[in-house]
Amino acid sequence: SLRYAIDDIINTDGFDRALEVYFKDLICLTEKRNRIFYTDGHFSNYYGSCNVPTGYDPRRQVGAKGRTSVYLHNTEGEVMFLFESATNTSLSNDIETLVTELAKRGMKLKRKTLFFDRGGYSSKCFSFLRINKMYFVTYLKYRKKEREIDGREFVKRTFVSENETCEYEIYERERRWTKSGQVRIIVFIGREGRQIPIITNNIFLKPETIIFYLQKRWREENCFKYMIEHFGIDLLTTYKTEEAPDKIIRKSNPERASINKLIAGKKMELQKLQSEFANTIIE
């Protein structure tokens, strides 16, 4: 009944205008607060018989048929924008689509900071955000264990907000220039004593501020949980299908899959012949 009630509201006159004003107000409030956004994708499984793209189900940690919805949140956990990733591309590609769509709608992106998880880690994505004069914050990937910092190098720093005070142990490396511009590597001690490295191109925020808002990114997960429980975003609402663009993911060699299959078949034949040859020698 809630779903039908929402459908009735959507079909009323003036709903589009009211929704537009609501989101513009949210954007203005975010601009005045801290100009920080979070983005992440939510994957919903599809159990029907239609031919739909395969994505990654993080809960079961397997590939599965379904759709990925990409969300933009502010630091209060409010949804600012969302779209569906047509072919379940990686988060780094979805971020480029997200920024492009926001720019089309007239949103000012300059000096906004976008927080996301390791799924968006990509030098290509970092360069794209830099071109659009945006800042990014994410977890550093490919860090080897032997690169851990001596515990004596960490400094205690405190972040104070209106509602809470947080203390962190932080180590920051010297800033360096990369293809993505000037970046900072910040390492902090997590709850279990692990060293957690962060990479960002925002040279203005204090390291304790970056860590505080990075940890608040879990508000996105709370939002997903709430929408699953109350709005059924994981439920199938229609049997309508849309054709996915065929140029989003370009295959360098479209015949590679069939050739690999042929090679695998020949290898099986070779193993069978080798086995028969070995048996003949033994006899």
PDB file of C-alpha atoms in Angstrom:
ATOM      1  CA  SER A   1       0.000   0.000   0.000  1.00  0.00           C
ATOM      2  CA  LEU A   2       2.904   2.349   0.701  1.00  0.00           C
ATOM      3  CA  ARG A   3       4.211   1.799  -2.831  1.00  0.00           C
ATOM      4  CA  TYR A   4       0.804   2.606  -4.349  1.00  0.00           C
ATOM      5  CA  ALA A   5       0.548   5.720  -2.153  1.00  0.00           C
ATOM      6  CA  ILE A   6       3.948   6.888  -3.414  1.00  0.00           C
ATOM      7  CA  ASP A   7       2.837   6.287  -7.013  1.00  0.00           C
ATOM      8  CA  ASP A   8      -0.242   8.466  -6.398  1.00  0.00           C
ATOM      9  CA  ILE A   9       1.931  11.267  -5.011  1.00  0.00           C
ATOM     10  CA  ILE A  10       4.306  11.094  -7.979  1.00  0.00           C
ATOM     11  CA  ASN A  11       1.424  11.436 -10.436  1.00  0.00           C
ATOM     12  CA  THR A  12       0.001  14.575  -8.791  1.00  0.00           C
ATOM     13  CA  ASP A  13       0.380  17.962 -10.490  1.00  0.00           C
ATOM     14  CA  GLY A  14       3.421  19.916  -9.396  1.00  0.00           C
ATOM     15  CA  PHE A  15       5.335  16.937  -7.987  1.00  0.00           C
ATOM     16  CA  ASP A  16       8.302  17.413 -10.350  1.00  0.00           C
ATOM     17  CA  ARG A  17       8.557  21.072  -9.417  1.00  0.00           C
ATOM     18  CA  ALA A  18       8.361  20.311  -5.686  1.00  0.00           C
ATOM     19  CA  LEU A  19      11.056  17.651  -6.015  1.00  0.00           C
ATOM     20  CA  GLU A  20      13.317  20.035  -7.935  1.00  0.00           C
ATOM     21  CA  VAL A  21      13.001  22.713  -5.248  1.00  0.00           C
ATOM     22  CA  TYR A  22      13.647  20.148  -2.505  1.00  0.00           C
ATOM     23  CA  PHE A  23      16.906  18.946  -4.024  1.00  0.00           C
ATOM     24  CA  LYS A  24      18.068  22.486  -4.799  1.00  0.00           C
ATOM     25  CA  ASP A  25      17.565  23.315  -1.114  1.00  0.00           C
ATOM     26  CA  LEU A  26      19.599  20.245  -0.129  1.00  0.00           C
ATOM     27  CA  ILE A  27      22.420  21.302  -2.447  1.00  0.00           C
ATOM     28  CA  CYS A  28      22.406  24.844  -1.023  1.00  0.00           C
ATOM     29  CA  LEU A  29      22.574  23.507   2.540  1.00  0.00           C
ATOM     30  CA  THR A  30      25.479  21.216   1.637  1.00  0.00           C
ATOM     31  CA  GLU A  31      27.252  24.151  -0.001  1.00  0.00           C
ATOM     32  CA  LYS A  32      26.954  26.161   3.216  1.00  0.00           C
ATOM     33  CA  ARG A  33      27.980  23.278   5.498  1.00  0.00           C
ATOM     34  CA  ASN A  34      31.130  21.621   4.182  1.00  0.00           C
ATOM     35  CA  ARG A  35      30.806  20.987   0.402  1.00  0.00           C
ATOM     36  CA  ILE A  36      31.449  17.281   0.999  1.00  0.00           C
ATOM     37  CA  PHE A  37      29.650  14.414  -0.773  1.00  0.00           C
ATOM     38  CA  TYR A  38      29.705  10.629  -0.605  1.00  0.00           C
ATOM     39  CA  THR A  39      29.037   8.272  -3.481  1.00  0.00           C
ATOM     40  CA  ASP A  40      28.546   4.523  -3.667  1.00  0.00           C
ATOM     41  CA  GLY A  41      26.599   1.924  -5.613  1.00  0.00           C
ATOM     42  CA  HIS A  42      23.893  -0.421  -4.314  1.00  0.00           C
ATOM     43  CA  PHE A  43      23.471  -3.737  -6.127  1.00  0.00           C
ATOM     44  CA  SER A  44      20.024  -5.381  -6.327  1.00  0.00           C
ATOM     45  CA  ASN A  45      19.712  -8.999  -7.491  1.00  0.00           C
ATOM     46  CA  TYR A  46      17.386  -9.982 -10.328  1.00  0.00           C
ATOM     47  CA  TYR A  47      15.771 -13.436 -10.194  1.00  0.00           C
ATOM     48  CA  GLY A  48      13.721 -13.326 -13.388  1.00  0.00           C
ATOM     49  CA  SER A  49      14.366 -14.965 -16.754  1.00  0.00           C
ATOM     50  CA  CYS A  50      15.165 -11.823 -18.771  1.00  0.00           C
ATOM     51  CA  ASN A  51      18.682 -11.320 -20.101  1.00  0.00           C
ATOM     52  CA  VAL A  52      20.112  -8.627 -17.817  1.00  0.00           C
ATOM     53  CA  PRO A  53      23.752  -7.621 -17.164  1.00  0.00           C
ATOM     54  CA  THR A  54      25.796  -9.403 -14.502  1.00  0.00           C
ATOM     55  CA  GLY A  55      27.136  -7.399 -11.594  1.00  0.00           C
ATOM     56  CA  TYR A  56      28.851  -8.071  -8.286  1.00  0.00           C
ATOM     57  CA  ASP A  57      26.787  -8.923  -5.219  1.00  0.00           C
ATOM     58  CA  PRO A  58      28.917  -7.722  -2.253  1.00  0.00           C
ATOM     59  CA  ARG A  59      26.743  -9.494   0.324  1.00  0.00           C
ATOM     60  CA  ARG A  60      27.264 -12.931  -1.220  1.00  0.00           C
ATOM     61  CA  GLN A  61      30.603 -11.904  -2.808  1.00  0.00           C
ATOM     62  CA  VAL A  62      29.737 -13.489  -6.156  1.00  0.00           C
ATOM     63  CA  GLY A  63      28.773 -12.338  -9.629  1.00  0.00           C
ATOM     64  CA  ALA A  64      24.996 -12.173 -10.107  1.00  0.00           C
ATOM     65  CA  LYS A  65      22.332 -10.815 -12.449  1.00  0.00           C
ATOM     66  CA  GLY A  66      20.922  -7.512 -11.315  1.00  0.00           C
ATOM     67  CA  ARG A  67      21.230  -3.755 -11.409  1.00  0.00           C
ATOM     68  CA  THR A  68      23.495  -1.233  -9.687  1.00  0.00           C
ATOM     69  CA  SER A  69      22.054   2.096  -8.537  1.00  0.00           C
ATOM     70  CA  VAL A  70      24.658   4.803  -7.903  1.00  0.00           C
ATOM     71  CA  TYR A  71      23.835   7.300  -5.148  1.00  0.00           C
ATOM     72  CA  LEU A  72      25.176  10.696  -4.129  1.00  0.00           C
ATOM     73  CA  HIS A  73      24.756  11.604  -0.437  1.00  0.00           C
ATOM     74  CA  ASN A  74      25.695  14.581   1.669  1.00  0.00           C
ATOM     75  CA  THR A  75      27.347  14.237   5.078  1.00  0.00           C
ATOM     76  CA  GLU A  76      23.939  14.068   6.766  1.00  0.00           C
ATOM     77  CA  GLY A  77      23.167  10.884   4.840  1.00  0.00           C
ATOM     78  CA  GLU A  78      20.523  12.527   2.642  1.00  0.00           C
ATOM     79  CA  VAL A  79      20.181  11.371  -0.974  1.00  0.00           C
ATOM     80  CA  MET A  80      21.117  14.149  -3.382  1.00  0.00           C
ATOM     81  CA  PHE A  81      21.049  12.303  -6.703  1.00  0.00           C
ATOM     82  CA  LEU A  82      20.932   8.766  -8.117  1.00  0.00           C
ATOM     83  CA  PHE A  83      21.023   6.891 -11.417  1.00  0.00           C
ATOM     84  CA  GLU A  84      21.217   3.305 -12.604  1.00  0.00           C
ATOM     85  CA  SER A  85      24.470   1.961 -13.995  1.00  0.00           C
ATOM     86  CA  ALA A  86      23.246   0.419 -17.251  1.00  0.00           C
ATOM     87  CA  THR A  87      25.822  -2.369 -17.525  1.00  0.00           C
ATOM     88  CA  ASN A  88      27.057  -2.542 -13.912  1.00  0.00           C
ATOM     89  CA  THR A  89      30.368  -0.852 -14.647  1.00  0.00           C
ATOM     90  CA  SER A  90      33.007  -0.215 -11.970  1.00  0.00           C
ATOM     91  CA  LEU A  91      32.497   2.582  -9.453  1.00  0.00           C
ATOM     92  CA  SER A  92      35.353   4.567 -11.021  1.00  0.00           C
ATOM     93  CA  ASN A  93      33.443   4.673 -14.339  1.00  0.00           C
ATOM     94  CA  ASP A  94      30.188   5.431 -12.530  1.00  0.00           C
ATOM     95  CA  ILE A  95      31.820   8.401 -10.797  1.00  0.00           C
ATOM     96  CA  GLU A  96      32.653   9.915 -14.185  1.00  0.00           C
ATOM     97  CA  THR A  97      29.024   9.426 -15.265  1.00  0.00           C
ATOM     98  CA  LEU A  98      27.800  10.906 -11.972  1.00  0.00           C
ATOM     99  CA  VAL A  99      29.924  14.055 -12.273  1.00  0.00           C
ATOM    100  CA  THR A 100      28.937  14.487 -15.931  1.00  0.00           C
ATOM    101  CA  GLU A 101      25.216  14.217 -15.090  1.00  0.00           C
ATOM    102  CA  LEU A 102      25.550  16.676 -12.202  1.00  0.00           C
ATOM    103  CA  ALA A 103      27.325  19.177 -14.458  1.00  0.00           C
ATOM    104  CA  LYS A 104      24.528  18.867 -17.055  1.00  0.00           C
ATOM    105  CA  ARG A 105      22.039  19.825 -14.365  1.00  0.00           C
ATOM    106  CA  GLY A 106      23.954  22.974 -13.486  1.00  0.00           C
ATOM    107  CA  MET A 107      25.434  21.855 -10.171  1.00  0.00           C
ATOM    108  CA  LYS A 108      28.610  23.720  -9.218  1.00  0.00           C
ATOM    109  CA  LEU A 109      31.346  21.109  -8.817  1.00  0.00           C
ATOM    110  CA  LYS A 110      34.401  23.317  -8.289  1.00  0.00           C
ATOM    111  CA  ARG A 111      36.136  22.619  -4.951  1.00  0.00           C
ATOM    112  CA  LYS A 112      33.601  19.986  -3.903  1.00  0.00           C
ATOM    113  CA  THR A 113      35.120  16.952  -2.181  1.00  0.00           C
ATOM    114  CA  LEU A 114      33.897  13.488  -3.140  1.00  0.00           C
ATOM    115  CA  PHE A 115      34.432  10.571  -0.738  1.00  0.00           C
ATOM    116  CA  PHE A 116      34.200   6.973  -1.990  1.00  0.00           C
ATOM    117  CA  ASP A 117      35.521   3.493  -1.198  1.00  0.00           C
ATOM    118  CA  ARG A 118      38.240   1.437  -2.912  1.00  0.00           C
ATOM    119  CA  GLY A 119      35.890   0.505  -5.769  1.00  0.00           C
ATOM    120  CA  GLY A 120      36.447   3.981  -7.197  1.00  0.00           C
ATOM    121  CA  TYR A 121      40.242   3.847  -6.933  1.00  0.00           C
ATOM    122  CA  SER A 122      41.570   4.642 -10.399  1.00  0.00           C
ATOM    123  CA  SER A 123      44.208   7.080 -11.685  1.00  0.00           C
ATOM    124  CA  LYS A 124      41.924   7.749 -14.652  1.00  0.00           C
ATOM    125  CA  CYS A 125      39.069   8.669 -12.289  1.00  0.00           C
ATOM    126  CA  PHE A 126      41.397  10.848 -10.172  1.00  0.00           C
ATOM    127  CA  SER A 127      42.532  12.742 -13.278  1.00  0.00           C
ATOM    128  CA  PHE A 128      38.922  13.189 -14.388  1.00  0.00           C
ATOM    129  CA  LEU A 129      37.971  14.731 -11.036  1.00  0.00           C
ATOM    130  CA  ARG A 130      41.007  16.991 -11.150  1.00  0.00           C
ATOM    131  CA  ILE A 131      40.018  18.232 -14.627  1.00  0.00           C
ATOM    132  CA  ASN A 132      36.608  19.087 -13.172  1.00  0.00           C
ATOM    133  CA  LYS A 133      38.386  20.916 -10.305  1.00  0.00           C
ATOM    134  CA  MET A 134      37.003  18.516  -7.705  1.00  0.00           C
ATOM    135  CA  TYR A 135      38.714  16.928  -4.730  1.00  0.00           C
ATOM    136  CA  PHE A 136      38.585  13.232  -3.889  1.00  0.00           C
ATOM    137  CA  VAL A 137      39.184  11.130  -0.763  1.00  0.00           C
ATOM    138  CA  THR A 138      39.437   7.348  -0.808  1.00  0.00           C
ATOM    139  CA  TYR A 139      41.367   4.454   0.712  1.00  0.00           C
ATOM    140  CA  LEU A 140      44.818   3.757  -0.710  1.00  0.00           C
ATOM    141  CA  LYS A 141      45.112   0.448  -2.576  1.00  0.00           C
ATOM    142  CA  TYR A 142      48.100  -1.806  -3.242  1.00  0.00           C
ATOM    143  CA  ARG A 143      49.887  -0.912   0.009  1.00  0.00           C
ATOM    144  CA  LYS A 144      52.315  -3.638   1.074  1.00  0.00           C
ATOM    145  CA  LYS A 145      52.572  -4.731   4.698  1.00  0.00           C
ATOM    146  CA  GLU A 146      56.290  -3.889   4.905  1.00  0.00           C
ATOM    147  CA  ARG A 147      55.411  -0.252   4.283  1.00  0.00           C
ATOM    148  CA  GLU A 148      53.782   0.110   7.698  1.00  0.00           C
ATOM    149  CA  ILE A 149      54.883   3.152   9.690  1.00  0.00           C
ATOM    150  CA  ASP A 150      56.703   2.993  13.001  1.00  0.00           C
ATOM    151  CA  GLY A 151      54.116   3.661  15.703  1.00  0.00           C
ATOM    152  CA  ARG A 152      56.289   6.389  17.211  1.00  0.00           C
ATOM    153  CA  GLU A 153      55.820   8.475  14.039  1.00  0.00           C
ATOM    154  CA  PHE A 154      52.080   8.942  14.659  1.00  0.00           C
ATOM    155  CA  VAL A 155      50.758  12.146  16.214  1.00  0.00           C
ATOM    156  CA  LYS A 156      47.523  12.490  18.189  1.00  0.00           C
ATOM    157  CA  ARG A 157      45.125  15.010  16.678  1.00  0.00           C
ATOM    158  CA  THR A 158      41.603  15.972  17.707  1.00  0.00           C
ATOM    159  CA  PHE A 159      38.552  16.829  15.624  1.00  0.00           C
ATOM    160  CA  VAL A 160      35.834  18.824  17.375  1.00  0.00           C
ATOM    161  CA  SER A 161      32.321  19.202  15.938  1.00  0.00           C
ATOM    162  CA  GLU A 162      29.097  20.574  17.368  1.00  0.00           C
ATOM    163  CA  ASN A 163      28.029  17.148  18.633  1.00  0.00           C
ATOM    164  CA  GLU A 164      31.191  15.131  19.261  1.00  0.00           C
ATOM    165  CA  THR A 165      34.917  15.143  19.807  1.00  0.00           C
ATOM    166  CA  CYS A 166      37.139  12.509  18.147  1.00  0.00           C
ATOM    167  CA  GLU A 167      40.825  11.813  18.701  1.00  0.00           C
ATOM    168  CA  TYR A 168      43.000  10.104  16.069  1.00  0.00           C
ATOM    169  CA  GLU A 169      46.583   8.896  15.762  1.00  0.00           C
ATOM    170  CA  ILE A 170      47.786  10.254  12.398  1.00  0.00           C
ATOM    171  CA  TYR A 171      50.849  10.130  10.210  1.00  0.00           C
ATOM    172  CA  GLU A 172      51.063  12.144   6.984  1.00  0.00           C
ATOM    173  CA  ARG A 173      53.694  11.597   4.312  1.00  0.00           C
ATOM    174  CA  GLU A 174      55.241  14.387   2.307  1.00  0.00           C
ATOM    175  CA  ARG A 175      52.973  15.544  -0.487  1.00  0.00           C
ATOM    176  CA  ARG A 176      53.946  14.471  -3.983  1.00  0.00           C
ATOM    177  CA  TRP A 177      53.007  15.229  -7.561  1.00  0.00           C
ATOM    178  CA  THR A 178      51.400  12.569  -9.744  1.00  0.00           C
ATOM    179  CA  LYS A 179      49.487  12.465 -13.027  1.00  0.00           C
ATOM    180  CA  SER A 180      46.404  13.231 -10.922  1.00  0.00           C
ATOM    181  CA  GLY A 181      47.995  16.355  -9.466  1.00  0.00           C
ATOM    182  CA  GLN A 182      49.343  16.920  -5.976  1.00  0.00           C
ATOM    183  CA  VAL A 183      48.233  14.172  -3.572  1.00  0.00           C
ATOM    184  CA  ARG A 184      48.485  13.478   0.141  1.00  0.00           C
ATOM    185  CA  ILE A 185      48.910  10.086   1.815  1.00  0.00           C
ATOM    186  CA  ILE A 186      47.437  10.085   5.316  1.00  0.00           C
ATOM    187  CA  VAL A 187      47.671   7.041   7.594  1.00  0.00           C
ATOM    188  CA  PHE A 188      45.628   6.626  10.784  1.00  0.00           C
ATOM    189  CA  ILE A 189      45.249   3.895  13.393  1.00  0.00           C
ATOM    190  CA  GLY A 190      41.903   2.085  13.186  1.00  0.00           C
ATOM    191  CA  ARG A 191      39.916   0.561  16.017  1.00  0.00           C
ATOM    192  CA  GLU A 192      41.706  -2.795  15.788  1.00  0.00           C
ATOM    193  CA  GLY A 193      45.134  -1.174  15.735  1.00  0.00           C
ATOM    194  CA  ARG A 194      45.545  -1.514  11.963  1.00  0.00           C
ATOM    195  CA  GLN A 195      47.177   1.238   9.947  1.00  0.00           C
ATOM    196  CA  ILE A 196      44.655   2.561   7.404  1.00  0.00           C
ATOM    197  CA  PRO A 197      46.071   4.669   4.517  1.00  0.00           C
ATOM    198  CA  ILE A 198      44.068   7.352   2.714  1.00  0.00           C
ATOM    199  CA  ILE A 199      44.818   9.202  -0.512  1.00  0.00           C
ATOM    200  CA  THR A 200      43.413  12.641  -1.360  1.00  0.00           C
ATOM    201  CA  ASN A 201      44.155  15.677  -3.522  1.00  0.00           C
ATOM    202  CA  ASN A 202      42.469  18.082  -1.082  1.00  0.00           C
ATOM    203  CA  ILE A 203      45.385  20.094   0.298  1.00  0.00           C
ATOM    204  CA  PHE A 204      43.198  22.348   2.450  1.00  0.00           C
ATOM    205  CA  LEU A 205      41.324  20.039   4.836  1.00  0.00           C
ATOM    206  CA  LYS A 206      43.091  19.046   8.039  1.00  0.00           C
ATOM    207  CA  PRO A 207      43.912  15.327   8.252  1.00  0.00           C
ATOM    208  CA  GLU A 208      41.666  14.816  11.295  1.00  0.00           C
ATOM    209  CA  THR A 209      38.789  16.418   9.381  1.00  0.00           C
ATOM    210  CA  ILE A 210      39.325  14.054   6.441  1.00  0.00           C
ATOM    211  CA  ILE A 211      39.353  10.995   8.709  1.00  0.00           C
ATOM    212  CA  PHE A 212      36.249  12.139  10.590  1.00  0.00           C
ATOM    213  CA  TYR A 213      34.168  12.517   7.419  1.00  0.00           C
ATOM    214  CA  LEU A 214      35.593   9.368   5.854  1.00  0.00           C
ATOM    215  CA  GLN A 215      34.331   7.366   8.831  1.00  0.00           C
ATOM    216  CA  LYS A 216      30.946   9.099   8.560  1.00  0.00           C
ATOM    217  CA  ARG A 217      30.623   7.580   5.066  1.00  0.00           C
ATOM    218  CA  TRP A 218      28.822   4.674   6.756  1.00  0.00           C
ATOM    219  CA  ARG A 219      25.742   6.887   6.789  1.00  0.00           C
ATOM    220  CA  GLU A 220      25.365   5.783   3.175  1.00  0.00           C
ATOM    221  CA  GLU A 221      25.062   2.170   4.300  1.00  0.00           C
ATOM    222  CA  ASN A 222      22.503   3.195   6.923  1.00  0.00           C
ATOM    223  CA  CYS A 223      20.533   4.946   4.175  1.00  0.00           C
ATOM    224  CA  PHE A 224      20.588   1.800   1.995  1.00  0.00           C
ATOM    225  CA  LYS A 225      19.434  -0.314   4.947  1.00  0.00           C
ATOM    226  CA  TYR A 226      16.566   2.079   5.672  1.00  0.00           C
ATOM    227  CA  MET A 227      15.432   2.148   2.041  1.00  0.00           C
ATOM    228  CA  ILE A 228      15.565  -1.655   1.822  1.00  0.00           C
ATOM    229  CA  GLU A 229      13.404  -2.003   4.933  1.00  0.00           C
ATOM    230  CA  HIS A 230      10.898   0.770   4.244  1.00  0.00           C
ATOM    231  CA  PHE A 231      10.882   1.328   0.471  1.00  0.00           C
ATOM    232  CA  GLY A 232      11.798  -2.104  -0.889  1.00  0.00           C
ATOM    233  CA  ILE A 233      14.548  -0.892  -3.223  1.00  0.00           C
ATOM    234  CA  ASP A 234      15.674  -4.530  -3.626  1.00  0.00           C
ATOM    235  CA  LEU A 235      12.244  -5.664  -4.806  1.00  0.00           C
ATOM    236  CA  LEU A 236      11.290  -6.141  -8.450  1.00  0.00           C
ATOM    237  CA  THR A 237       8.811  -3.369  -9.279  1.00  0.00           C
ATOM    238  CA  THR A 238       8.382  -3.938 -13.004  1.00  0.00           C
ATOM    239  CA  TYR A 239       9.060  -6.490 -15.741  1.00  0.00           C
ATOM    240  CA  LYS A 240       9.977  -3.754 -18.176  1.00  0.00           C
ATOM    241  CA  THR A 241      13.455  -4.118 -19.689  1.00  0.00           C
ATOM    242  CA  GLU A 242      15.689  -1.563 -21.349  1.00  0.00           C
ATOM    243  CA  GLU A 243      18.428  -2.192 -23.853  1.00  0.00           C
ATOM    244  CA  ALA A 244      21.826  -1.420 -22.335  1.00  0.00           C
ATOM    245  CA  PRO A 245      24.261   0.689 -24.377  1.00  0.00           C
ATOM    246  CA  ASP A 246      26.788  -1.538 -26.138  1.00  0.00           C
ATOM    247  CA  LYS A 247      29.626   0.997 -26.128  1.00  0.00           C
ATOM    248  CA  ILE A 248      29.996   1.583 -22.387  1.00  0.00           C
ATOM    249  CA  ILE A 249      32.363  -1.357 -22.068  1.00  0.00           C
ATOM    250  CA  ARG A 250      34.491  -1.856 -25.144  1.00  0.00           C
ATOM    251  CA  LYS A 251      36.111  -5.246 -25.676  1.00  0.00           C
ATOM    252  CA  SER A 252      39.549  -4.999 -27.270  1.00  0.00           C
ATOM    253  CA  ASN A 253      39.026  -8.374 -28.985  1.00  0.00           C
ATOM    254  CA  PRO A 254      35.398  -9.563 -29.137  1.00  0.00           C
ATOM    255  CA  GLU A 255      36.479 -13.002 -30.483  1.00  0.00           C
ATOM    256  CA  ARG A 256      38.739 -13.651 -27.498  1.00  0.00           C
ATOM    257  CA  ALA A 257      36.105 -15.605 -25.504  1.00  0.00           C
ATOM    258  CA  SER A 258      35.408 -18.058 -28.352  1.00  0.00           C
ATOM    259  CA  ILE A 259      39.144 -18.518 -29.016  1.00  0.00           C
ATOM    260  CA  ASN A 260      39.822 -19.169 -25.304  1.00  0.00           C
ATOM    261  CA  LYS A 261      37.049 -21.766 -25.338  1.00  0.00           C
ATOM    262  CA  LEU A 262      38.622 -23.439 -28.355  1.00  0.00           C
ATOM    263  CA  ILE A 263      42.045 -23.466 -26.649  1.00  0.00           C
ATOM    264  CA  ALA A 264      40.530 -25.011 -23.499  1.00  0.00           C
ATOM    265  CA  GLY A 265      38.941 -27.761 -25.614  1.00  0.00           C
ATOM    266  CA  LYS A 266      42.261 -28.522 -27.331  1.00  0.00           C
ATOM    267  CA  LYS A 267      44.011 -28.714 -23.955  1.00  0.00           C
ATOM    268  CA  MET A 268      41.459 -31.271 -22.757  1.00  0.00           C
ATOM    269  CA  GLU A 269      42.039 -33.335 -25.913  1.00  0.00           C
ATOM    270  CA  LEU A 270      45.800 -33.136 -25.341  1.00  0.00           C
ATOM    271  CA  GLN A 271      45.455 -34.307 -21.734  1.00  0.00           C
ATOM    272  CA  LYS A 272      43.293 -37.237 -22.890  1.00  0.00           C
ATOM    273  CA  LEU A 273      45.877 -38.262 -25.521  1.00  0.00           C
ATOM    274  CA  GLN A 274      48.709 -37.976 -22.995  1.00  0.00           C
ATOM    275  CA  SER A 275      46.778 -40.207 -20.591  1.00  0.00           C
ATOM    276  CA  GLU A 276      46.154 -42.795 -23.326  1.00  0.00           C
ATOM    277  CA  PHE A 277      49.845 -42.686 -24.319  1.00  0.00           C
ATOM    278  CA  ALA A 278      50.937 -43.209 -20.690  1.00  0.00           C
ATOM    279  CA  ASN A 279      48.604 -46.217 -20.314  1.00  0.00           C
ATOM    280  CA  THR A 280      49.987 -47.733 -23.552  1.00  0.00           C
ATOM    281  CA  ILE A 281      53.581 -47.444 -22.249  1.00  0.00           C
ATOM    282  CA  ILE A 282      52.641 -49.048 -18.918  1.00  0.00           C
ATOM    283  CA  GLU A 283      50.957 -51.985 -20.684  1.00  0.00           C
TER     284      GLU A 283
END
